[in-house]
Coordinates of C-alpha atoms in Angstrom, one line a residue:
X1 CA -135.6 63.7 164.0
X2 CA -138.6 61.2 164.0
X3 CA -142.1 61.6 162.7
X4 CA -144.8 61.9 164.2
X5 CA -145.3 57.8 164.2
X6 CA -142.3 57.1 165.9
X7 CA -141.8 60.1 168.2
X8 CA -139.8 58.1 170.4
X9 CA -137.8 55.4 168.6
X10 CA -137.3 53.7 165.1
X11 CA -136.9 50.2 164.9
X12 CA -134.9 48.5 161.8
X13 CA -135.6 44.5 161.4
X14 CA -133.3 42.3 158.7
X15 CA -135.3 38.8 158.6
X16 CA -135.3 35.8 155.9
X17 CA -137.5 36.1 153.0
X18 CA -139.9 33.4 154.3
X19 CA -140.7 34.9 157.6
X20 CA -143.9 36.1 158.7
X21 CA -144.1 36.3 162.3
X22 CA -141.2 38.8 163.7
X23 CA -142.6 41.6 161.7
X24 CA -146.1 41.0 163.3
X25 CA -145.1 39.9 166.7
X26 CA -143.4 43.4 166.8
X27 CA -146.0 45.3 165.2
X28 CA -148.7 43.6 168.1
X29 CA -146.4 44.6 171.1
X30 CA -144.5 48.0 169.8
X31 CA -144.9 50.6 172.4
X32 CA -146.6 53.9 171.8
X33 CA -144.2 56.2 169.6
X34 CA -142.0 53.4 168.3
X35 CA -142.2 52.1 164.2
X36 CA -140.8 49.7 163.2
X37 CA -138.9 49.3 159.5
X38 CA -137.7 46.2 157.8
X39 CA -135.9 44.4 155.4
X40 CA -135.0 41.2 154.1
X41 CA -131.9 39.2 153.3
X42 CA -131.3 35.1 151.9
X43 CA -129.3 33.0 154.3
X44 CA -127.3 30.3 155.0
X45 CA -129.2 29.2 158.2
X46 CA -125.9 27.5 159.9
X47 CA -123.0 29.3 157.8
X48 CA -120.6 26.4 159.1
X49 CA -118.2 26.7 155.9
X50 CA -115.7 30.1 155.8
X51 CA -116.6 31.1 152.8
X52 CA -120.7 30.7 153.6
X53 CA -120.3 32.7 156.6
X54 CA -118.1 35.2 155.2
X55 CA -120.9 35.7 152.2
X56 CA -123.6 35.8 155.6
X57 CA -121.6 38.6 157.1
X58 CA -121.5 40.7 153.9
X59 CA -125.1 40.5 153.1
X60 CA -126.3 41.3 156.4
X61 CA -123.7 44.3 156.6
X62 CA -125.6 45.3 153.2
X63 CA -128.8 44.8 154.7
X64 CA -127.9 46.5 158.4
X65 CA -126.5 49.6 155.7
X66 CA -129.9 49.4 153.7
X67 CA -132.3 49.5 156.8
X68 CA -129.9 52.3 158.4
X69 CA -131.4 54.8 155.6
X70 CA -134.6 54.9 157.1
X71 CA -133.1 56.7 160.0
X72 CA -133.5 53.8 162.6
X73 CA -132.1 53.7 166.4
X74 CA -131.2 50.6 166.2
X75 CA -130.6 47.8 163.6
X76 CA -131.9 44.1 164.3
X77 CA -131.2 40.6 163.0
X78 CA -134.0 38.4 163.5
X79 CA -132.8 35.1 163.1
X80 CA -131.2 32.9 165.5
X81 CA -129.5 29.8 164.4
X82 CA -127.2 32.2 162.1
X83 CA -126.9 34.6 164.4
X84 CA -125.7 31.9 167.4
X85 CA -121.9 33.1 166.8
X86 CA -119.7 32.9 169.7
X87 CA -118.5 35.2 171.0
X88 CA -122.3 36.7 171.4
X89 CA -121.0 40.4 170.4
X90 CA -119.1 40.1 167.7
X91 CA -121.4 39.8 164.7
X92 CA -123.7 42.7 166.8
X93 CA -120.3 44.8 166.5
X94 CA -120.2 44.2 162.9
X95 CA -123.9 45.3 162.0
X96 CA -123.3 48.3 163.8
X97 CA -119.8 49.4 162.0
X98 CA -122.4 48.7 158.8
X99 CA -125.0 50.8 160.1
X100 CA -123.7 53.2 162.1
X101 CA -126.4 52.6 164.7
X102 CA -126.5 49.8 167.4
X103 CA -127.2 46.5 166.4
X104 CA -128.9 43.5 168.0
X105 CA -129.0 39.7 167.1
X106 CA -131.9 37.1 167.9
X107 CA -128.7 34.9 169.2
X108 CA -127.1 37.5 171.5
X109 CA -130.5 38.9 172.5
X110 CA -131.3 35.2 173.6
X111 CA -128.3 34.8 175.7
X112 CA -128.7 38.4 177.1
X113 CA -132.1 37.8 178.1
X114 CA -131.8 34.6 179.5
X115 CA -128.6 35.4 181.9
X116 CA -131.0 38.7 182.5
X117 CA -133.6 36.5 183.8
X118 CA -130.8 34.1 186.5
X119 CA -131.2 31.6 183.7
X120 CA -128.0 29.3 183.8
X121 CA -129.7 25.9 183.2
X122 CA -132.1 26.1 180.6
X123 CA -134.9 23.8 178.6
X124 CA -134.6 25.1 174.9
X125 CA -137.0 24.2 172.4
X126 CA -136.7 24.8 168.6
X127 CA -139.0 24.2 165.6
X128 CA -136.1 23.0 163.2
X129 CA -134.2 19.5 163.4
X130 CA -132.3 17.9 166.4
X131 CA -128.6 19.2 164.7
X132 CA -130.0 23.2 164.4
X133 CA -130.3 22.6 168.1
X134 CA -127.6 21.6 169.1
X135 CA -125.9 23.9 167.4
X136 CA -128.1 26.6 169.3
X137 CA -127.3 24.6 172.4
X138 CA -123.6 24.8 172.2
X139 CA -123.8 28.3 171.3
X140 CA -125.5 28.9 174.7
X141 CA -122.6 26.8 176.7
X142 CA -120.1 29.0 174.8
X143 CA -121.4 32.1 176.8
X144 CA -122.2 30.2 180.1
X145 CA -125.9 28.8 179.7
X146 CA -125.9 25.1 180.4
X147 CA -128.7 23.7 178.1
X148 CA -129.8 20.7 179.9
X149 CA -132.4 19.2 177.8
X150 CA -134.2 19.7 174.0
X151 CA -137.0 19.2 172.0
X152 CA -136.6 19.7 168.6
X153 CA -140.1 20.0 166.5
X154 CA -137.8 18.7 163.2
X155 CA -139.2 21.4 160.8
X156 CA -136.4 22.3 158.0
X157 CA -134.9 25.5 157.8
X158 CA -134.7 28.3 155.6
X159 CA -133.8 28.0 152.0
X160 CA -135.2 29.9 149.1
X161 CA -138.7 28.8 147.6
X162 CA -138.4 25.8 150.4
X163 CA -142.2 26.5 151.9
X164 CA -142.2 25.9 156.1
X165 CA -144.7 25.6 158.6
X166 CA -143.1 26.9 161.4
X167 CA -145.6 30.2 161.5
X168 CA -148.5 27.6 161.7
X169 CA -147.1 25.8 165.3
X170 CA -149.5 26.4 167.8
X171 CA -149.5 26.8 171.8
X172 CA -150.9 23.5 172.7
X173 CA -148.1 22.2 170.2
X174 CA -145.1 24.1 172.5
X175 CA -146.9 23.0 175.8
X176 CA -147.0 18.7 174.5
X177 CA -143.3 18.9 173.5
X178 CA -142.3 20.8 177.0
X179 CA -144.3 18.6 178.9
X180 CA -142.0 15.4 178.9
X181 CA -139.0 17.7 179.9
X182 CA -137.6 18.3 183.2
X183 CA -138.3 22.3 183.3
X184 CA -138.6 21.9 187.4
X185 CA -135.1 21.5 187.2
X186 CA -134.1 24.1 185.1
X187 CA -133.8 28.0 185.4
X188 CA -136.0 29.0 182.6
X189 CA -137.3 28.4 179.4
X190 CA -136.0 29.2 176.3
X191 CA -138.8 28.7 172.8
X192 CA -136.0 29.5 169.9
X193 CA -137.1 30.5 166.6
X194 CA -138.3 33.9 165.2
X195 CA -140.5 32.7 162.8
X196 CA -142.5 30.9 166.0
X197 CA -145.4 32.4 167.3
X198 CA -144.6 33.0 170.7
X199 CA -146.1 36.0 172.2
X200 CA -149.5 35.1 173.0
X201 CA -148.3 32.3 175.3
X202 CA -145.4 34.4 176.9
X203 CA -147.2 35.3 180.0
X204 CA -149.3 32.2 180.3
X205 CA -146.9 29.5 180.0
X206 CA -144.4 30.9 182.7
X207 CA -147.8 31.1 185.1
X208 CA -147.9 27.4 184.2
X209 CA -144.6 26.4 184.7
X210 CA -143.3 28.9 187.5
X211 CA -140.0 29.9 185.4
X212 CA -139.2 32.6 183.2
X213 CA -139.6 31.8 179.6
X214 CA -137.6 33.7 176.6
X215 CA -138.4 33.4 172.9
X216 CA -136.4 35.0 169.9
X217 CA -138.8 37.6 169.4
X218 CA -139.3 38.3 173.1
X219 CA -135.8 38.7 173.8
X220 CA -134.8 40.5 170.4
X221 CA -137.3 43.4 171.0
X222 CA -136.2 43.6 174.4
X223 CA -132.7 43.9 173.5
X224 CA -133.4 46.7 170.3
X225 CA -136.0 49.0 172.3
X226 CA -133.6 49.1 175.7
X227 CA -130.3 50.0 172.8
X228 CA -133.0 52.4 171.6
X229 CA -133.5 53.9 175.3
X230 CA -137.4 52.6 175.6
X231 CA -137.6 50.8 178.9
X232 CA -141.5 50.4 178.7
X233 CA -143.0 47.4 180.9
X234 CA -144.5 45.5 178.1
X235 CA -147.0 42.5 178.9
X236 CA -143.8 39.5 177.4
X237 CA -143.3 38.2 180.1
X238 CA -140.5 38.6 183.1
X239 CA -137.7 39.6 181.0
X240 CA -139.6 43.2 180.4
X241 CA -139.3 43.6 184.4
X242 CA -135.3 44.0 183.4
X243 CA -134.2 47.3 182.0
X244 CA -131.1 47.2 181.1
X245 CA -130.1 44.9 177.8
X246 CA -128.1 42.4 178.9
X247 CA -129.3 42.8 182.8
X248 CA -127.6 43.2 185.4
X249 CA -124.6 41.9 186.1
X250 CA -123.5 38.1 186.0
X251 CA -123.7 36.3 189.3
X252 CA -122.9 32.2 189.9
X253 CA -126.4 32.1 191.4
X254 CA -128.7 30.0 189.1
X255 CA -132.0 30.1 191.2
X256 CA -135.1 30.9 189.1
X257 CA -136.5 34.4 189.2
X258 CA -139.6 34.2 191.5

């Protein structure tokens, strides 16, 4: 039974130690009667060795378990290069076996949201280096998402006491390194990173561009609060037009939401 902050849902939130804009992204667009709770966890940003992925997957079952004891609906990993693990379910499946609740990754919410949205071809940008998205990229053609151009903004990625700059990349920043790219052609938008500040140019940018864009955070909290049963209309953009996590179902049409 929830308090009487969160009459409707609790939220639980596993991010890396360094990041500082999911928590307050969240926290800015939460609907009324929904809290949020969360934790941290270190990382291996790419996890590409067995035994780094296999030490990934038990700290975040820890941390899905730790967050669980507040009493959350839902569990969430907010980071998306680790959490870019075809296929898109399975390290969701694991959190919730950990937490006993549903659980929702930044890399699964982003393919969710953007086949919610008709987006088949997409434009992704990233903060981190040309190789982190690639990585994303290919994780995107594993579940059906042809990625057909990047910009990468080269900032590093997480690694303890390593201090980023990610949190300090600003709209007019996102607009100069989308501008060269050939988003006309493409289905939709996709701004990775959950440590990018995102949300105040949601709305703005697709009215600029005519296409649906997704970010991390965007499509994370879509993904937790519909798992949660909170279907609010929330002002992020088109992808809070779409109810159901993980839309409707897959069609081989790939024309733009209008």
């Amino acid at each position: 039974m929830h308090h009487h902050l969160s009459t409707r849902a609790k939220l639980g939130l596993i991010v890396p130690p360094n990041n500082t804009v999911n928590e307050a992204e969240w926290q800015s667009a939460l609907p009324p009667g929904v809290s949020l709770h969360a934790t941290r966890m270190r990382l291996n940003p790419l996890a590409r060795a067995p035994e780094e992925m296999a030490k990934l997957r038990a700290d975040l079952r820890e941390a899905a378990a730790l967050v669980a004891e507040a009493g959350v609906d839902v569990v969430a990993f907010g980071c998306t290069a680790p959490s870019a693990v075809n296929p898109r379910r399975e390290m969701e499946a694991m959190m919730q076996e950990a937490a006993g609740r549903p659980g929702a990754t930044a890399g699964a919410a982003m393919a969710d949201a953007l086949l919610a949205v008709g987006g088949r071809r997409i434009v992704l940008l990233s903060p981190f280096s040309e190789n982190v998205t690639k990585h994303e990229a290919a994780f995107l053609a594993g579940e059906g998402i042809e990625v057909t151009a990047i910009a990468s903004l080269g900032h590093q990625t997480y690694a303890p006491g390593r201090r980023l700059g990610i949190h300090l990349i600003g709209p007019e920043e996102i607009r100069a390194a989308l501008a060269p790219l050939p988003v006309a052609q493409a289905d939709a938008v996709m701004l990775s990173g959950t440590n990018l500040v995102t949300f105040p140019i949601i709305e703005a940018l697709e009215a600029e561009i005519g296409r649906p864009v997704i970010s991390s955070n965007q499509a994370l909290l879509w993904s937790a609060l519909r798992r949660a049963g909170i279907e609010d209309r929330l002002p992020l953009g088109r992808l809070f037009d779409v109810v159901q996590a993980g839309g409707p179902p897959e069609t081989e049409s790939t024309s733009p939401v209008t």
